[in-house]
Coordinates of C-alpha atoms in Angstrom, one line a residue:
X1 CA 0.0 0.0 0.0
X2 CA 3.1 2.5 0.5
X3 CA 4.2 1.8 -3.2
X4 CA 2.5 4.8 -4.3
X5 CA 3.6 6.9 -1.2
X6 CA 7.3 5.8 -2.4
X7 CA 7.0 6.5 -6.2
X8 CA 5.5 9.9 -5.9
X9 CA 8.3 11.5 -4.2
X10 CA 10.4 11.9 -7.3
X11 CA 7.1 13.8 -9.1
X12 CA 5.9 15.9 -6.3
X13 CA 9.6 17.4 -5.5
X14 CA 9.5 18.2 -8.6
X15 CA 6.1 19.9 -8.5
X16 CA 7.6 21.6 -5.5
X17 CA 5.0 19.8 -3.5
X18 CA 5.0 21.1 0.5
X19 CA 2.9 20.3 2.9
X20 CA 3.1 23.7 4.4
X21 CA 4.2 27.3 3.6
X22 CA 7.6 27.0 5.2
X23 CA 7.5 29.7 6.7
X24 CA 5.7 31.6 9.1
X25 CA 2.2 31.1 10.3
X26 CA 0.9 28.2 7.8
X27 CA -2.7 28.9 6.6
X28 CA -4.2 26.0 5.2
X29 CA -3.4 23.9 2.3
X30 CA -5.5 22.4 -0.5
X31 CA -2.5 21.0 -2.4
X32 CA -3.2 17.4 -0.3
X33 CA -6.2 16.8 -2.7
X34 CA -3.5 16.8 -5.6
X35 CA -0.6 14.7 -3.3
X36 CA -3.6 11.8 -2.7
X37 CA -4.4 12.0 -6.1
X38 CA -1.0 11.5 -7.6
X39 CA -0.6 8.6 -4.8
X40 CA -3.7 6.6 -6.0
X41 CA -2.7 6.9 -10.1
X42 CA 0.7 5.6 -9.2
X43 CA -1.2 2.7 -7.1
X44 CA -3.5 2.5 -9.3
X45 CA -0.7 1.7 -12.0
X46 CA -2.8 4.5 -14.6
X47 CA -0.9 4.6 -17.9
X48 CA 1.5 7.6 -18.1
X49 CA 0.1 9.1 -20.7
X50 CA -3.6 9.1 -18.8
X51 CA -1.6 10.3 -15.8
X52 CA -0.3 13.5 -17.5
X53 CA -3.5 14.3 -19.5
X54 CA -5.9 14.8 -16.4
X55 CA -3.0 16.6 -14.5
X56 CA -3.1 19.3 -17.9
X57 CA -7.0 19.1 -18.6

């Protein structure tokens, strides 16, 4: 189940995915919708192609 987790990492540091501002006082996020997303294609084993189509639509 962690495949996913693992395989992502590569794609969302290059996304510049964070969890948080980084700074500061962190307001809330929606980016996690995106990060769960990306986890579940890559679990889900969705085609590449598929996978970078819905991310551009």
């Amino acid at each position: 189940p962690h495949f996913g987790e693992r395989m992502t990492v590569p794609w969302l540091d290059q996304a510049r995915y964070a969890d948080t501002n980084g700074y500061s006082i962190d307001g809330g996020r929606d980016m996690w919708l995106w990060r769960d997303w990306v986890i579940q294609a890559y679990n889900d084993n969705m085609p590449f192609d598929q996978f970078l189509r819905e991310q551009l639509a």
